[in-house]
Coordinates of N, CA and C in Angstrom, one line a residue:
Chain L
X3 N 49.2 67.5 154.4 CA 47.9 68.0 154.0 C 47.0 66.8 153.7
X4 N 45.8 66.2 154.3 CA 44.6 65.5 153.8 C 44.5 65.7 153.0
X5 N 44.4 65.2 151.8 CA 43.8 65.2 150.8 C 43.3 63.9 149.8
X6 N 42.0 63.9 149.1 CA 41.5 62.9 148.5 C 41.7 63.4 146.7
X7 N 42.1 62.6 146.0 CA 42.2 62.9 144.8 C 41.5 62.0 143.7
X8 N 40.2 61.9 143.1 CA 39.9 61.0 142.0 C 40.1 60.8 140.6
X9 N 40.0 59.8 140.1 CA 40.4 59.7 138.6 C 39.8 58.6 138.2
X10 N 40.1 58.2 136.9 CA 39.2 57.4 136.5 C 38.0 57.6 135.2
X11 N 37.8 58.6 135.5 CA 36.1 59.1 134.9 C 36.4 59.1 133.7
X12 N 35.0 59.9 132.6 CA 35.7 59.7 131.4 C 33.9 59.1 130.5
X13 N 33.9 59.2 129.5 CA 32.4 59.3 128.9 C 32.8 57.8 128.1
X14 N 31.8 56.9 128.8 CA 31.8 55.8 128.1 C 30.2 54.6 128.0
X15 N 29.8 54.1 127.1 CA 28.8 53.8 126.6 C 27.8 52.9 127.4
X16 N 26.6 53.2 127.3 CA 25.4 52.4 128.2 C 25.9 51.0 128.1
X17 N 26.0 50.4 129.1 CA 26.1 48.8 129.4 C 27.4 48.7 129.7
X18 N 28.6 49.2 129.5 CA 29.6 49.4 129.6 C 30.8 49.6 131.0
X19 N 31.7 49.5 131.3 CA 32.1 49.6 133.0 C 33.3 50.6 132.7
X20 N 33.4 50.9 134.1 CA 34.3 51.8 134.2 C 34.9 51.5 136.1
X21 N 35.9 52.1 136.1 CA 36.7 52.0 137.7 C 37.2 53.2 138.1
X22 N 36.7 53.8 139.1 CA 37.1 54.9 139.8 C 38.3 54.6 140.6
X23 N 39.6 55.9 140.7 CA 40.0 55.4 142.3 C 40.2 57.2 142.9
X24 N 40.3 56.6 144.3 CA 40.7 57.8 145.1 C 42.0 57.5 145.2
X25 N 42.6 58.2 145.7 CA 44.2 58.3 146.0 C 44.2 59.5 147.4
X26 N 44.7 58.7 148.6 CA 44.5 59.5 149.6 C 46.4 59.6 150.3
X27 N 45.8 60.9 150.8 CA 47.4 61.6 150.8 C 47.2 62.6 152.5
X28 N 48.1 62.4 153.4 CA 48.4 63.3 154.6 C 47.7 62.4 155.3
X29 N 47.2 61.0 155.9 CA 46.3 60.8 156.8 C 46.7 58.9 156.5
X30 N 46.8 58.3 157.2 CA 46.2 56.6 157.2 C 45.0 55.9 156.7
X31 N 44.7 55.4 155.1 CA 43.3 55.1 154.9 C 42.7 54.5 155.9
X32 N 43.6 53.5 156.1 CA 43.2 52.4 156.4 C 42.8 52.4 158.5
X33 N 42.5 53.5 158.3 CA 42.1 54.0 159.8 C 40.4 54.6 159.8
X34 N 39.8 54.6 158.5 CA 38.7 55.2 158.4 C 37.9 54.5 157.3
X35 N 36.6 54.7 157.7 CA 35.4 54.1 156.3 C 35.9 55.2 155.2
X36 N 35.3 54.4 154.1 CA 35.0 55.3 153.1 C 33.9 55.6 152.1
X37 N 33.7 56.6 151.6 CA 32.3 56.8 151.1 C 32.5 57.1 149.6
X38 N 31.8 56.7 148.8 CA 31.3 57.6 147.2 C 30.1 58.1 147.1
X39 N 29.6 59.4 146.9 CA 29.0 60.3 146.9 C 28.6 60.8 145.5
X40 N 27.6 60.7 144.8 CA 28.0 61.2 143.3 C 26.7 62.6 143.5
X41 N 27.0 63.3 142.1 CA 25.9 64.4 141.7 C 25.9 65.0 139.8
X42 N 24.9 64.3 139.9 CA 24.2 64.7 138.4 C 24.0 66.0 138.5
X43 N 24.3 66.3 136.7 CA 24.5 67.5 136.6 C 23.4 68.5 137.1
X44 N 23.6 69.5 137.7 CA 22.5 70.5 138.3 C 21.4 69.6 139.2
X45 N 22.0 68.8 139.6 CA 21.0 68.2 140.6 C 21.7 68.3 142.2
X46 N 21.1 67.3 143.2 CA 22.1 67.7 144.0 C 22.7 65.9 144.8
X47 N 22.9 65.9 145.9 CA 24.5 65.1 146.1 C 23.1 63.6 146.8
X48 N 23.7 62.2 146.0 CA 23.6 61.1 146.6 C 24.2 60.1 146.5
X49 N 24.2 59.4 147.8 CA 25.1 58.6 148.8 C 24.9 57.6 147.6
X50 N 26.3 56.7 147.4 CA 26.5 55.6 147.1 C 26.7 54.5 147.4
X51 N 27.9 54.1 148.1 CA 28.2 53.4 148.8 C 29.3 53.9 150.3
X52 N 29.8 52.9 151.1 CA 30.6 52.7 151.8 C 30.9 51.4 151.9
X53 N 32.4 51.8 152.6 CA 33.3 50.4 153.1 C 33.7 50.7 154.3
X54 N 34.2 50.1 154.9 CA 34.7 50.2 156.1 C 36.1 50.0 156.2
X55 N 36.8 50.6 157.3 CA 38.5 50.7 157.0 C 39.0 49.6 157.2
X56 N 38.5 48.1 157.2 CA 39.2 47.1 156.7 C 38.9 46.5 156.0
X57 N 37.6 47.1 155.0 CA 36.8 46.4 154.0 C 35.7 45.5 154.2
X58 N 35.9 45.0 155.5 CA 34.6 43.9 155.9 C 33.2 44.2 155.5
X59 N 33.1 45.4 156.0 CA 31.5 45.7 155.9 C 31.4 46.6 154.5
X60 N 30.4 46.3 153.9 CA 30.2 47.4 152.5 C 28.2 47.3 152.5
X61 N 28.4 48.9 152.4 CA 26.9 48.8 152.2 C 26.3 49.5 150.5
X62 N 25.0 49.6 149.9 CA 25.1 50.2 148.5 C 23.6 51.2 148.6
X63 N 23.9 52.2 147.8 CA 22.5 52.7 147.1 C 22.0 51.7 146.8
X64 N 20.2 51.5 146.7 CA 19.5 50.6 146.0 C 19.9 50.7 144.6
X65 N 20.5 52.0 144.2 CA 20.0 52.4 142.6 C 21.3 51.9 142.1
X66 N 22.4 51.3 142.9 CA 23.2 50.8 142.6 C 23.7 49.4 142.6
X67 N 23.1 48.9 143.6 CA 23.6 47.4 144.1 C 22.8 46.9 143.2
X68 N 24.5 45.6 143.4 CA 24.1 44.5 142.1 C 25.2 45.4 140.7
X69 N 25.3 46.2 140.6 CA 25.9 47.0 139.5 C 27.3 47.8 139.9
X70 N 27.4 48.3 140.9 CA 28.8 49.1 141.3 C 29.3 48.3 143.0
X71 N 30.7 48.0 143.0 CA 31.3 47.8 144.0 C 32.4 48.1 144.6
X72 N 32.1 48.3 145.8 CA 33.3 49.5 146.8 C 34.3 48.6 147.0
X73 N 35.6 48.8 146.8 CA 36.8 48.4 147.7 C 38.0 49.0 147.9
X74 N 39.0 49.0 148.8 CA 40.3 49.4 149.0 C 41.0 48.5 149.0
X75 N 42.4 49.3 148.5 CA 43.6 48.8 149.0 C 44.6 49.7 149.7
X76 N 44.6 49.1 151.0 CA 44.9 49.9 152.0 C 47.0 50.3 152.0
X77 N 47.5 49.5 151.5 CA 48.4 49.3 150.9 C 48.8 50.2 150.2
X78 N 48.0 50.5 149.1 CA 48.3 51.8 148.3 C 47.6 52.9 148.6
X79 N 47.0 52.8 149.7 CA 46.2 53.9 150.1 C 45.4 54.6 148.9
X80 N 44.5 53.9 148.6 CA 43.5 53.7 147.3 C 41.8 53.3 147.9
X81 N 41.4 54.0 147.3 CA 39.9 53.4 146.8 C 39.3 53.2 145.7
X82 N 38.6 52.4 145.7 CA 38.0 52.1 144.0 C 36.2 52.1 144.2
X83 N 35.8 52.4 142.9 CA 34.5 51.8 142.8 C 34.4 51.7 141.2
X84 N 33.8 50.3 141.4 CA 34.1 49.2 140.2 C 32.4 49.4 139.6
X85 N 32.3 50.2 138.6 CA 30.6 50.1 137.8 C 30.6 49.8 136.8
X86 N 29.5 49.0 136.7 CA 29.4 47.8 135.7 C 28.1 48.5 135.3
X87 N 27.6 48.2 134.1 CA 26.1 47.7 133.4 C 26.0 49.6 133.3
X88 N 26.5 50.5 133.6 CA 26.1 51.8 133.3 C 25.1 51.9 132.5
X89 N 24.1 53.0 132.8 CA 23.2 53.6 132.1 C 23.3 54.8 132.1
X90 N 22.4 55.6 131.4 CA 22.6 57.3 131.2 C 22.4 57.8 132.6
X91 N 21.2 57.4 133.5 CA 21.2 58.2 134.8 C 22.6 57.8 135.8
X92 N 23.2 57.0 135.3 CA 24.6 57.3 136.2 C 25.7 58.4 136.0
X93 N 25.4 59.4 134.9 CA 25.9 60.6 134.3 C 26.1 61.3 136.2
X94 N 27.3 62.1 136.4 CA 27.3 62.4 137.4 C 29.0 62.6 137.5
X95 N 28.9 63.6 138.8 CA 30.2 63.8 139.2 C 30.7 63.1 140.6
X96 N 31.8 62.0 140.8 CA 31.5 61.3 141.7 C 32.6 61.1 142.6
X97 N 32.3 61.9 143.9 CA 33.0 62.2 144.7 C 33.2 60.9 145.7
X98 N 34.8 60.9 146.2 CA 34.8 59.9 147.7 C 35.2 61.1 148.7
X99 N 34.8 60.2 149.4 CA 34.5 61.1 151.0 C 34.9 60.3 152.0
X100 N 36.3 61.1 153.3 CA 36.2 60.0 154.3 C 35.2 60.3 155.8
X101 N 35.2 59.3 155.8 CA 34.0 59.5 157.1 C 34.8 59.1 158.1
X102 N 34.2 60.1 159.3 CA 34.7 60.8 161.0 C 35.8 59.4 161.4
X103 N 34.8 58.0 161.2 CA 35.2 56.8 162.0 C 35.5 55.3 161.1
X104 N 36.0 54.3 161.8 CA 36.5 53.1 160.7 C 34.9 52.6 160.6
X105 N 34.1 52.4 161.2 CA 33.2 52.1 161.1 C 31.8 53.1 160.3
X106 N 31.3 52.5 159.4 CA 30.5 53.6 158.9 C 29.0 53.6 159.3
X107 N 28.7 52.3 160.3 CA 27.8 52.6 161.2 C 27.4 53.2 162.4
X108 N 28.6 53.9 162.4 CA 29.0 54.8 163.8 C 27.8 56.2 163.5
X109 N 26.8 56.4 164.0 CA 25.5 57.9 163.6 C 26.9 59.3 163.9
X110 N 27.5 58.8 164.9 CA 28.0 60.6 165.3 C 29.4 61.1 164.0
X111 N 29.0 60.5 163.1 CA 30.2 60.5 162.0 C 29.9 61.3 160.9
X112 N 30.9 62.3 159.7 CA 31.0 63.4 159.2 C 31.3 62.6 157.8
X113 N 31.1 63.7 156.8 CA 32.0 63.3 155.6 C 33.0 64.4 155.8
X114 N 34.4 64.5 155.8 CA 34.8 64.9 155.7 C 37.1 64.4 155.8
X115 N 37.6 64.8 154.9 CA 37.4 65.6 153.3 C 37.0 65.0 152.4
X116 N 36.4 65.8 151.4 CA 35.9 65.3 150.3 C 37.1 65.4 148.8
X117 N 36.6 64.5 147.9 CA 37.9 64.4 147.0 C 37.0 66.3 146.1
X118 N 37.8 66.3 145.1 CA 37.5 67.4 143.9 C 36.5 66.8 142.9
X119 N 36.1 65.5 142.7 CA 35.4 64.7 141.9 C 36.0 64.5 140.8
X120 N 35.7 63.2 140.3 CA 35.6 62.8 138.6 C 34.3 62.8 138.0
X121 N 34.2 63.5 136.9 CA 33.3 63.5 136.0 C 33.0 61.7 135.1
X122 N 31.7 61.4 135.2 CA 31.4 59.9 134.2 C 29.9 60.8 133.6
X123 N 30.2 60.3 132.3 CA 29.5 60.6 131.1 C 28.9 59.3 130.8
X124 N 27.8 58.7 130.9 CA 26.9 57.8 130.2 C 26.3 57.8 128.6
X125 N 27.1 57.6 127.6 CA 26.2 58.2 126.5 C 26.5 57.4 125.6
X126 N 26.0 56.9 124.5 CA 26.2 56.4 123.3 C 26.6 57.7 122.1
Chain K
X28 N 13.8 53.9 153.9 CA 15.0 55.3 154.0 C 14.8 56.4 155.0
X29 N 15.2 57.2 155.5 CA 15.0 58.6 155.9 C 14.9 59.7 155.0
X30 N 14.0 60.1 154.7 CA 14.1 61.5 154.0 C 14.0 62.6 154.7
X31 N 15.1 63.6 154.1 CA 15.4 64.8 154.7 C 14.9 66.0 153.6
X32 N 14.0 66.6 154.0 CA 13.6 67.8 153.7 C 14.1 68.8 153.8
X33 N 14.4 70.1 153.1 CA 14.8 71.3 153.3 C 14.3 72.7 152.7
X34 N 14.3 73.1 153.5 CA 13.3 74.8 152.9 C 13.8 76.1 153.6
X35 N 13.9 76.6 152.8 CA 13.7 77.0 151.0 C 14.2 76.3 150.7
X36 N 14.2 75.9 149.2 CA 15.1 75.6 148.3 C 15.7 76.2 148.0
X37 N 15.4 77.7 147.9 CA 16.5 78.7 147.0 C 16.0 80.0 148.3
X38 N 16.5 80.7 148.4 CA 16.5 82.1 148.8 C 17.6 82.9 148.4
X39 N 17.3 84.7 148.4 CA 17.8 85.5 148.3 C 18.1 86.0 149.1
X40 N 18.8 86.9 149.2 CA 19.4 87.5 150.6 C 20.5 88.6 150.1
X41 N 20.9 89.6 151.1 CA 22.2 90.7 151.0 C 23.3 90.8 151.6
X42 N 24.3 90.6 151.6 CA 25.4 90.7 152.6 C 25.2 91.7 154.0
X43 N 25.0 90.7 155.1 CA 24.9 91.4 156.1 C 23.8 91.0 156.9
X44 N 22.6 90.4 156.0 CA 21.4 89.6 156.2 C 21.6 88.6 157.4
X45 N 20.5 88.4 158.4 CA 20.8 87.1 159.0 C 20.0 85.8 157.9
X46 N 20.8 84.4 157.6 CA 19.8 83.7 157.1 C 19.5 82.0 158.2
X47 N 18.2 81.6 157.1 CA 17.9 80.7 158.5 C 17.7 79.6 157.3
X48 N 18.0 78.4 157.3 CA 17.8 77.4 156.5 C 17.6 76.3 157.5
X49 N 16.5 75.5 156.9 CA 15.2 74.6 157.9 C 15.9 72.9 157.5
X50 N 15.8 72.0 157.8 CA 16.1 70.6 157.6 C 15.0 70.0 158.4
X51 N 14.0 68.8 157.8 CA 13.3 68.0 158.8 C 13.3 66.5 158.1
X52 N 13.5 65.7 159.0 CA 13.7 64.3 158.7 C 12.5 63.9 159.2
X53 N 12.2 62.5 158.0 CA 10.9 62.1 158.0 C 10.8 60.5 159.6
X54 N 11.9 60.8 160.3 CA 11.9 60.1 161.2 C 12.7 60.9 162.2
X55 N 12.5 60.8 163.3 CA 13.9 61.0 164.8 C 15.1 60.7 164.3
X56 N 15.6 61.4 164.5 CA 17.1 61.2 164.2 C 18.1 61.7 165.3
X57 N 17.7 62.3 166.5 CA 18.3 62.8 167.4 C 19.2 63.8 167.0
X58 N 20.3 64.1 167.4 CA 21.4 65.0 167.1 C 22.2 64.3 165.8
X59 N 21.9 63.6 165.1 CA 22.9 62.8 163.9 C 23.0 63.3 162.4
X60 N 22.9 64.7 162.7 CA 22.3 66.0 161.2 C 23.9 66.6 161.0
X61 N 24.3 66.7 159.9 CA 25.6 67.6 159.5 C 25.2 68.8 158.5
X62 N 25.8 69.6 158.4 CA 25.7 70.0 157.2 C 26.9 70.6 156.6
X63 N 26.6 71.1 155.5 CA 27.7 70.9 154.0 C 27.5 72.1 153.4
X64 N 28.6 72.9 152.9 CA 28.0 74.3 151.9 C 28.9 73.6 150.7
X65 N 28.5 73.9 149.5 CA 28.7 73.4 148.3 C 28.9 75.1 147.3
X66 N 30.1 75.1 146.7 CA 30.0 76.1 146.0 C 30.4 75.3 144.4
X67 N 29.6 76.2 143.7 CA 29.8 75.4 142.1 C 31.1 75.1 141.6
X68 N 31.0 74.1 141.3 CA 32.0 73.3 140.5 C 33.2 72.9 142.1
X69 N 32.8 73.1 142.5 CA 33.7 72.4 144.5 C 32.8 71.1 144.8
X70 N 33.8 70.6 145.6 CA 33.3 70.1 146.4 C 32.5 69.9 147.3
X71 N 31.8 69.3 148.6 CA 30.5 69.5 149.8 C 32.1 70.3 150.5
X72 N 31.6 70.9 151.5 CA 32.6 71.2 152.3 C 31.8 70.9 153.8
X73 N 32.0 70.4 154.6 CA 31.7 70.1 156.3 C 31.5 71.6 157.3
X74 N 30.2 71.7 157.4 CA 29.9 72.8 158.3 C 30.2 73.0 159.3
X75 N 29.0 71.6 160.0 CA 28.7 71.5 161.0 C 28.6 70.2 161.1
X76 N 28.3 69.4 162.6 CA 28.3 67.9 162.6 C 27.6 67.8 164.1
X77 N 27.3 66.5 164.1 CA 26.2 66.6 165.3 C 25.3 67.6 165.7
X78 N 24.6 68.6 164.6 CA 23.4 69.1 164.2 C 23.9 70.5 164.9
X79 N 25.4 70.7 166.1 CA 25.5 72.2 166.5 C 26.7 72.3 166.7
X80 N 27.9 71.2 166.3 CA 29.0 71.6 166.2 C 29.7 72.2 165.7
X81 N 30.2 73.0 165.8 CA 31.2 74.2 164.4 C 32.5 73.5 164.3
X82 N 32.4 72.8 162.6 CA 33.6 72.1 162.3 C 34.8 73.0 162.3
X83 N 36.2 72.9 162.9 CA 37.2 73.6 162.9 C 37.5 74.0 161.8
X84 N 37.6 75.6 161.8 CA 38.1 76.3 160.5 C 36.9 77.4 159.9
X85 N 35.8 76.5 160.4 CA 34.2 77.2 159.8 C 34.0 78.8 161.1
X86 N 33.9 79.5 159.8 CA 33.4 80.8 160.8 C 32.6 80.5 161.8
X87 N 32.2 81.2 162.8 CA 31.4 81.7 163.9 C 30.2 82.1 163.8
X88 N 30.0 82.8 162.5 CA 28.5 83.4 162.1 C 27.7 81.9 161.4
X89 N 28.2 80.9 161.3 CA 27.6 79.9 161.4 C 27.3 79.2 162.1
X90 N 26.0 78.5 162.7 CA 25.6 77.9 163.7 C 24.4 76.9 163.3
X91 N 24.1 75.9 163.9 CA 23.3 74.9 163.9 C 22.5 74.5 165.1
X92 N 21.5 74.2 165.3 CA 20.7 73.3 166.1 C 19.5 72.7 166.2
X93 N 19.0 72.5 166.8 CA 17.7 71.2 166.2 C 18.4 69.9 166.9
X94 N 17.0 69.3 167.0 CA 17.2 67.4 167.3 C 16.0 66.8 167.1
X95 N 15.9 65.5 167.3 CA 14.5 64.6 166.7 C 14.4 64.5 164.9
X96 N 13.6 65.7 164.8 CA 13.2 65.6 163.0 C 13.7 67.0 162.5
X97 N 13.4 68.5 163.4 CA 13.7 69.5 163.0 C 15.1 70.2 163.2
X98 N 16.1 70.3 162.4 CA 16.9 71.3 162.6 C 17.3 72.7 161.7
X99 N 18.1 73.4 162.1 CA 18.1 74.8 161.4 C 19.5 74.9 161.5
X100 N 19.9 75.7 160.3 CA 21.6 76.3 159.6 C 21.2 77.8 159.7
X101 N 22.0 78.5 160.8 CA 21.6 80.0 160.8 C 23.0 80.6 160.4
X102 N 22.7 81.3 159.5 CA 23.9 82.0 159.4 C 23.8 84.1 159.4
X103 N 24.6 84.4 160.8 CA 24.5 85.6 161.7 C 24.5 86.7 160.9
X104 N 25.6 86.3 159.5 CA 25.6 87.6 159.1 C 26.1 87.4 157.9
X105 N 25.2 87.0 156.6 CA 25.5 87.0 155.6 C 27.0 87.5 154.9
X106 N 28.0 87.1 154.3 CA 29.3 87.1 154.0 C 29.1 87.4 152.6
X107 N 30.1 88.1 151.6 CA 30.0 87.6 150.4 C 30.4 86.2 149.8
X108 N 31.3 85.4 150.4 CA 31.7 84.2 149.9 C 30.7 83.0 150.9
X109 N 29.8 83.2 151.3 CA 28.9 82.5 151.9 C 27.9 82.2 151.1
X110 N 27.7 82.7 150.1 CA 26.5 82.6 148.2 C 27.3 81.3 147.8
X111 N 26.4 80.1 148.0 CA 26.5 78.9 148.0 C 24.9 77.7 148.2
X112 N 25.5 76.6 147.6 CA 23.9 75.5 148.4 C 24.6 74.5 149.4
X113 N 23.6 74.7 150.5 CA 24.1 74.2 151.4 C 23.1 72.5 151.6
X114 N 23.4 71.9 152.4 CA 22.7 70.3 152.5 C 23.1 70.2 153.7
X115 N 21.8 69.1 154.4 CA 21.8 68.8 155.6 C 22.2 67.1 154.9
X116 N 22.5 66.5 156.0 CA 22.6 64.8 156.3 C 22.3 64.7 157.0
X117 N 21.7 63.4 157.4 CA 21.5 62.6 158.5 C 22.2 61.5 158.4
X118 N 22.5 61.3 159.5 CA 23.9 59.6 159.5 C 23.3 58.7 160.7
X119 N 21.8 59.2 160.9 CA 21.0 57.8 162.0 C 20.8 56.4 161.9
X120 N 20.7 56.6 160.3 CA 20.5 55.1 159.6 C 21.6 55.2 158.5
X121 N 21.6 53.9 157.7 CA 21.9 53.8 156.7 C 21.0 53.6 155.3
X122 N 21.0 54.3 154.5 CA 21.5 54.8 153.9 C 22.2 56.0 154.4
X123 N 22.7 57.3 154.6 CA 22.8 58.3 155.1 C 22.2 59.2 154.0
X124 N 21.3 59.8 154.4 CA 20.7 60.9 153.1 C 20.7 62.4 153.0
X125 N 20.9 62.9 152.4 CA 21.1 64.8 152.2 C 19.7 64.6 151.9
X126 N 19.6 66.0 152.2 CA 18.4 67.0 151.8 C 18.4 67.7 150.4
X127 N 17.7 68.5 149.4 CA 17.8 68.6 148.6 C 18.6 70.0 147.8
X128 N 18.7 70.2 149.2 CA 19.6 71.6 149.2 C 19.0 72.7 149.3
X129 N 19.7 73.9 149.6 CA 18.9 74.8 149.7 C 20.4 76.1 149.1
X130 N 20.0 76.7 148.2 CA 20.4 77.8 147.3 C 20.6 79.1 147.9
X131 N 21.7 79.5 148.0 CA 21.8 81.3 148.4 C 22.2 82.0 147.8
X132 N 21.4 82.9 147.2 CA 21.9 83.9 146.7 C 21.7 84.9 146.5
X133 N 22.6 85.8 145.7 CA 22.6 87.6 145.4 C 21.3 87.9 145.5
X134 N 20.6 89.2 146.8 CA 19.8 89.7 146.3 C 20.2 91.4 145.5

């Protein structure tokens, strides 16, 4: 069974870092890009980053780069995203997602499956 | 960026209803539109992909089409577990961007 699983999350204070991982299960990471997806509460879903299924290429939200960084280990069939400097609008539920192809500049490509999300709390 | 538009944002509807939900990208994007139904507290779940394919598993009364800037999420025959917000993407460029969703629910 495909499946993506996150953890990590957890309410911790403005300026402060925190590390997500996915944990992927039924399928070969390291055969596909990967994405983090987040969504503030009652709002709706934006793109954060990707990697690519050997890591080479990584691209970021503007609202993020310079502050959060994508990586795997393919090995443990893991993804991480490393956020630094948190602020309150990074409050959100933050999903990984694998995409159709290894490359994530491939246009004819899908999110799909998506993990269940981890909840991050920004707050003093 | 590309921004993706979507309308309604919310509509009503009854089981049995046909519904029609709109996507327009602020640039061409050709066939490179997916879309996603989201039920609260879930996950996105994968509709559709290349703006009219029916992802395996996804009912039949769902359907997609459109290309360039405009596409449409038609769904044949409103369901009760189809009361959900759905989002379009586009994956032409990068960033890849959703639309802002669009809301269905109970009339």
């Amino acid at each position: 069974q495909v499946q993506l699983v996150e953890s990590g999350g957890g309410v911790v204070q403005p300026g402060r870092s925190l590390r997500l991982s996915c944990a992927a299960s039924g399928f070969t990471l390291s055969s596909y890009a990967m994405h983090w997806v987040r969504q503030a509460p009652g709002k709706g879903l934006e793109w954060m980053a990707v990697i690519s299924y050997d890591g080479s290429d990584k691209y970021y939200a503007d609202s993020v780069k310079g502050r959060f960084t994508i990586s795997r280990d393919n090995s443990k069939n893991t993804l991480y995203l490393q956020m630094n400097s948190l602020r309150a609008e990074d409050t959100a539920v933050y999903y990984c997602a694998r995409d159709r192809f290894r490359s994530p500049s491939n246009p004819s490509g899908w999110f799909d499956p998506w993990g269940q999300g981890t909840l991050v709390t920004v707050s003093s | 960026d590309i921004q993706m538009t979507q309308s309604p944002s919310s509509l009503s509807a009854s089981v049995g209803d046909r519904v029609t939900i709109t996507c327009r990208a602020s640039q061409s994007i050709s066939i490179y539109l997916n879309w996603y139904q989201q039920k609260p507290g879930k996950a996105p779940k994968l509709l559709i992909y290349g703006a009219s394919s029916l992802q395996t598993g996804v009912p039949s009364r769902f359907s997609g089409s459109g290309s360039g800037t405009d596409f449409t999420l038609t769904i044949s025959s409103l369901q009760p577990e189809d009361f959900a917000t759905y989002y379009c993407q586009q994956r032409y460029s990068t960033p890849p961007t959703f639309g802002q969703g669009t809301k269905v629910e109970i009339k």
